[in-house]
Structures are given as C-alpha cells and as structure tokens.
XYZ file of C-alpha atoms in Angstrom:
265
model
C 40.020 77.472 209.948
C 41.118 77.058 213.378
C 40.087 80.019 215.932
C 40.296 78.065 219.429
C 42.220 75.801 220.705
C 41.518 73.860 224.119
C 43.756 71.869 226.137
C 43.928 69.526 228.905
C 46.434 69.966 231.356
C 47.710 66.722 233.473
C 48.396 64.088 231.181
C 47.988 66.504 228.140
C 49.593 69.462 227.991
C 51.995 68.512 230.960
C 53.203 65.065 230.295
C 55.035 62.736 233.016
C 53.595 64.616 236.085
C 55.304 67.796 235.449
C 53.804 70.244 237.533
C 55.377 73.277 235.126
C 54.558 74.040 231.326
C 57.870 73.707 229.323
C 59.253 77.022 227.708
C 58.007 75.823 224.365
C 54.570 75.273 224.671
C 54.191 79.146 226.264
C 56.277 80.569 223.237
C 53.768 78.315 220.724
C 51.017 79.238 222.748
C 51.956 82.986 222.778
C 52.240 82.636 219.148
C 48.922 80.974 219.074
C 47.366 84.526 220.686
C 49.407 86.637 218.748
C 48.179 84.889 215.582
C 44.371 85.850 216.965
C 43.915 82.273 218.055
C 42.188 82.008 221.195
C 43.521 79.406 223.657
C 41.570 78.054 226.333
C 43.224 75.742 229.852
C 40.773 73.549 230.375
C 41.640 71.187 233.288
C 40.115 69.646 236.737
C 42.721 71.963 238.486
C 41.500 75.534 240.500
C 41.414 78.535 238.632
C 44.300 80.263 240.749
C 46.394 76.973 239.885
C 45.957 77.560 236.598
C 46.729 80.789 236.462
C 49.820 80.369 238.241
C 51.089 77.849 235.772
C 50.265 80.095 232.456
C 52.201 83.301 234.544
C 54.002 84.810 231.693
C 50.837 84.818 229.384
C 48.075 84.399 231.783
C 46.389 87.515 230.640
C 46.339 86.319 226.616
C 44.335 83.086 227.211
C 40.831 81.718 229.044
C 40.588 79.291 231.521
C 37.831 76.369 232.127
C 38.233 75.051 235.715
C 37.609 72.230 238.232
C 36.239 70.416 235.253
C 33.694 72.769 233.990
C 32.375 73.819 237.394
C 33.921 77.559 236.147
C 34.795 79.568 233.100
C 36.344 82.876 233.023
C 37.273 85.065 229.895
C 39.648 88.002 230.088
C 38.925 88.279 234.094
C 35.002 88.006 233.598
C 33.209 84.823 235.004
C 31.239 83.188 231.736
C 29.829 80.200 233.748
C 29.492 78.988 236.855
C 28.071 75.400 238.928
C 27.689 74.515 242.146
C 26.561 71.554 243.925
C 23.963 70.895 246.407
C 24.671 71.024 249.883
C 22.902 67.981 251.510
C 24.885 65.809 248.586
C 27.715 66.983 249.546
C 27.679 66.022 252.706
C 26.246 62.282 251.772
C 29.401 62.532 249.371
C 31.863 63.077 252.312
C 30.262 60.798 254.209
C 30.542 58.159 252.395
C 34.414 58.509 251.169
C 35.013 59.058 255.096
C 33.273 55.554 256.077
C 35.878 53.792 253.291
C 38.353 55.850 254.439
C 41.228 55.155 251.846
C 40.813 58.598 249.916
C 41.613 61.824 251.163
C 38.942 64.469 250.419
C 39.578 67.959 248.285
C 36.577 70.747 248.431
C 37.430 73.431 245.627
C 35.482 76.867 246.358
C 36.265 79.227 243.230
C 39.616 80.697 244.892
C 40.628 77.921 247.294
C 40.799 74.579 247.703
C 40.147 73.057 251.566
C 41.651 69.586 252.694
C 42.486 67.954 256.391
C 45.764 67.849 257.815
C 45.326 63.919 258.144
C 48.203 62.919 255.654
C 50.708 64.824 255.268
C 52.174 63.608 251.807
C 48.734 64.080 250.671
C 49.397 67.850 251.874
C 52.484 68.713 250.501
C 51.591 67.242 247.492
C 48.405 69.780 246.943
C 49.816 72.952 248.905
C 54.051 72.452 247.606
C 53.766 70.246 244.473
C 50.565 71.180 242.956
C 51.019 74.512 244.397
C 47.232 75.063 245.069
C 45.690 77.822 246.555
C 44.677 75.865 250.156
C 43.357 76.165 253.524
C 43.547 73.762 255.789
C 40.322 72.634 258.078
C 39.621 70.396 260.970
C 36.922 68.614 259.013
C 35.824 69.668 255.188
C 32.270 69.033 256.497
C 32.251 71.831 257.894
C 33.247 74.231 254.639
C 30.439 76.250 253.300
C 28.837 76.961 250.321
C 29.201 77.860 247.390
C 31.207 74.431 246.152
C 32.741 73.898 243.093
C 33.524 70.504 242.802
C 34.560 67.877 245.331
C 37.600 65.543 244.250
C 38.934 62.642 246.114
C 42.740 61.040 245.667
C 44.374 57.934 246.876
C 48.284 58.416 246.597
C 49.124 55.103 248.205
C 47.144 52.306 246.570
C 47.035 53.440 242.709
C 45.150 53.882 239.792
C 43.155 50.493 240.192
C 41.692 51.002 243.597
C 40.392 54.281 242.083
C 38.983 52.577 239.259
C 37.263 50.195 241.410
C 35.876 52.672 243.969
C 34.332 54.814 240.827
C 32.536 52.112 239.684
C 31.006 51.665 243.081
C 30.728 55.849 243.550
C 29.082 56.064 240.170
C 26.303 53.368 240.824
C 25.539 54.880 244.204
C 25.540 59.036 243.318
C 25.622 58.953 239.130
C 21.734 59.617 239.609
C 22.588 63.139 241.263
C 25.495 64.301 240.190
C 28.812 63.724 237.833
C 31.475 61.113 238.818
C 34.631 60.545 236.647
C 38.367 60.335 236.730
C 40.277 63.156 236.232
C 44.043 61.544 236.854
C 45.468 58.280 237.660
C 44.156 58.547 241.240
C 41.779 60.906 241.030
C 38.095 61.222 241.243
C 35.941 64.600 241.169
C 31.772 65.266 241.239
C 30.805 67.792 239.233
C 27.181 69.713 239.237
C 24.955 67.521 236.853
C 25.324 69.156 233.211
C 28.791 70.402 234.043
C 31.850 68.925 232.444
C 34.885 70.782 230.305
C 32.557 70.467 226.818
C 29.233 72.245 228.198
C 31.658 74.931 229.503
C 33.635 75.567 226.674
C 30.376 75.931 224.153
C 28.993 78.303 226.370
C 32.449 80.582 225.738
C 31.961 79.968 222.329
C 28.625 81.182 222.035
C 30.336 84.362 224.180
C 33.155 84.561 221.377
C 30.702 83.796 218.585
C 32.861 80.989 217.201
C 31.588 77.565 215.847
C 32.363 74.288 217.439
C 33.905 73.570 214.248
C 36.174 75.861 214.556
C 37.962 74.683 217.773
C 40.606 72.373 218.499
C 40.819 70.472 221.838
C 43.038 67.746 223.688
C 42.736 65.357 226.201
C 43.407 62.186 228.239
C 40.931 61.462 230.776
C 37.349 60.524 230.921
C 36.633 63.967 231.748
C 37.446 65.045 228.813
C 35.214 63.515 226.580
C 32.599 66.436 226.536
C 35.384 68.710 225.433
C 36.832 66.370 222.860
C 33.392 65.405 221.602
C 31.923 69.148 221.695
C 34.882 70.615 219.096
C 35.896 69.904 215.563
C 38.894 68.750 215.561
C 39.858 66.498 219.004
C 43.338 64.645 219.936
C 43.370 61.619 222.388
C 46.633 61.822 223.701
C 48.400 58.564 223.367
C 48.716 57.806 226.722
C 44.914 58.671 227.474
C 43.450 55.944 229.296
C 41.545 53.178 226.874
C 38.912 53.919 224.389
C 38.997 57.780 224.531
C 40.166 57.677 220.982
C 36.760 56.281 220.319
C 35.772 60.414 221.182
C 38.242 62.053 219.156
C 39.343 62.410 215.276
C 42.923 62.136 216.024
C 45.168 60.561 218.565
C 48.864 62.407 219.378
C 51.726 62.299 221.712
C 52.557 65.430 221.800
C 50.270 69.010 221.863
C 53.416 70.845 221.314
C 53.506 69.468 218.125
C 50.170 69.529 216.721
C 50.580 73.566 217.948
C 53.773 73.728 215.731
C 51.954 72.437 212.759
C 49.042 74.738 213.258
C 50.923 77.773 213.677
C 53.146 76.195 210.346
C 49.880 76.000 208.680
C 49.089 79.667 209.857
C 51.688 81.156 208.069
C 51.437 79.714 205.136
C-alpha cells in the first residue's frame, strides 16, 4: 500500500514551464492528505518557492528543497547540507572566467544573484517568483550555502550539457554536479540529492521505501526515483531515466487519480 508520494516539480508535476500548479493536481493532492497519504515537493527550487506554489495546502504536505540540500516536515527542519566555503568560491570562479552562465546562491530562505542580466532577473524574482536579493558580486554572500545553481537562458539546453560534462570532470571529486532543467545546473553537498533526503523523512515517518511513490524528469532525480518503490519517468524526462524507474507516464495527475481510485475501492 501506498503511504507517500513524492514529486518533482519542473518538468513533472508542472509540465510546459508553467510556473503555477493547475487546480486539479491541489484538489488530488488534497485528497491524497485527506486520505492519510503523505505527499512530499521534492524539487531543485527554494523552500519559500515552494511553498508559495502549494499556498492553499501548504500546511498538509512536506517539502525536499534545492535538490536535497533541505527537508522540512510540518515546519520542522529534518535535514540539512551545506557546502564548503573555499569550493564555493573555486565554483564561482570558474563559471565567472566562461562567463556564459549566470550564477544563483540559494541560502535556506533566499536566493542571491547579480543584476548583470536583466531577463535572467525577472525571470528568477517575477517568473519564478523566488525569494531574492540582489548583490554586487555573489562572492561575497556568506555562509551557510545551500546549493549553488548556474543557468544559461540564451544558448540552450546543449551548451549546458556540454559545460556539465566539463564541470563534472573538473569538481565531481568534491561535490555533486547535475542538471536540474533544460538549462540548468546545480552543486549539491556530496551525499545530498532528492533520494538521501527523502529516506531520511521516511525513517522520521517510519514508512518503508516500499511504500512510497515518486516522479521525475531530470538527472537529479534519479536518487529519488531509485530510493522508492514504485518510480515514474515522466515521458518527456531527458534519455535513459526510465532505465531508474518501474514506470514511465505523461501525466502525475493521472497516476494520482488512479491511486486515489484505487483508495477507495
């Protein structure tokens, strides 16, 4: 029997970069709850961001942010990471020398960018909707970090897949580099990714792994999809993630429907 379910957000749960849940996947996922299903956002996003986005049940459900780097369960921090200092700043060095990606520092209530592009800006602080200061220079943020993500929003998908190759041979040794979106990339503490985070709320809830459902599209999902007993690649996930999961879908909403059908019975 099914007592969690966890779901990606971009790509997953919001499909064709909607930046809003739909009415129906709240009501199913309010149903979900009320059924004494626990559901858990797990996404790359920043807690508040999250939180915004599940407003009209935000207190009924858990949240796994900035890919792992944080977990909280009914207001109560479960797990935390944060990265090293001194990588960090060999990190923003180095996306600064190649200078096509615009850099993102998440803190556990804010994220911090430069005023250096401003579609790039509007897109995090009145599209994404993020909780966001800006700074002169992100090198100069202090501790505690989260997670550090990087976007291109001119160039695409394929210079991002290019430059994680070359991020992953140079830092992979220290700390976690993956995709998290189209154009996208994040570091993550070593041992932190959506999967380690949600089995530590498990052990917290005192539910098997078998027992959990979970959704995604992204390599950073794998953990998570690989960590539960029952996992959907969406179909639109990038290649070979299906290769992690037992099922493949195009649609959460209606794998939720069939749960809750099966619920009921």
């Amino acid at each position: 029997m099914i007592k969690l379910v966890a779901s990606d957000l971009d790509g997953t749960l919001l499909q064709n970069d909607s930046q809003e849940l739909t009415p129906r996947a709240i009501e199913l996922i309010r149903e979900l709850t009320n059924q004494g299903i626990y559901f858990v956002a797990a996404s790359g996003r920043q807690y508040d961001n999250e939180v915004h986005l599940f407003e009209p049940i935000k207190d009924k459900i858990s949240y796994i942010a900035e890919n792992g780097s944080l977990c909280i369960h009914e207001g109560k921090v479960i797990s935390r990471t944060v990265i090293d200092m001194e990588l960090i700043n060999r990190i923003i060095e180095e996306v600064k020398q190649d200078g096509r990606f615009e850099i993102l520092i998440s803190k556990e209530h804010a994220c911090y960018i430069e005023n250096n592009n401003p579609v790039f800006v509007d897109h995090i602080v009145n599209v994404v909707k993020n909780t966001t200061e800006i700074v002169e220079d992100v090198r100069n943020v202090e501790g505690p970090i989260l997670k550090i993500a990087i976007g291109n929003m001119k160039d695409g998908p394929d210079v991002a897949e290019s430059y994680l190759k070359y991020l992953q041979n140079k830092f992979s040794s220290e700390i976690k580099v993956v995709t998290s979106g189209n154009i996208w990339i994040d570091f993550i503490a070593p041992g932190t990714n959506k999967g380690a985070a949600l089995l530590k709320l498990l052990k917290v809830l005192k539910i098997r792994p078998e027992e959990c459902m979970a959704f995604g599209d992204q390599r950073n999902d794998v953990e998570m999809l690989q960590a539960v007993g029952t996992s959907y690649a969406m179909a639109n996930a990038i290649s070979g993630l299906s290769d992690y999961s037992t099922h493949v879908t195009d649609s959460v909403e209606v794998v939720l429907e069939s749960l809750l059908y099966q619920l009921k019975r």
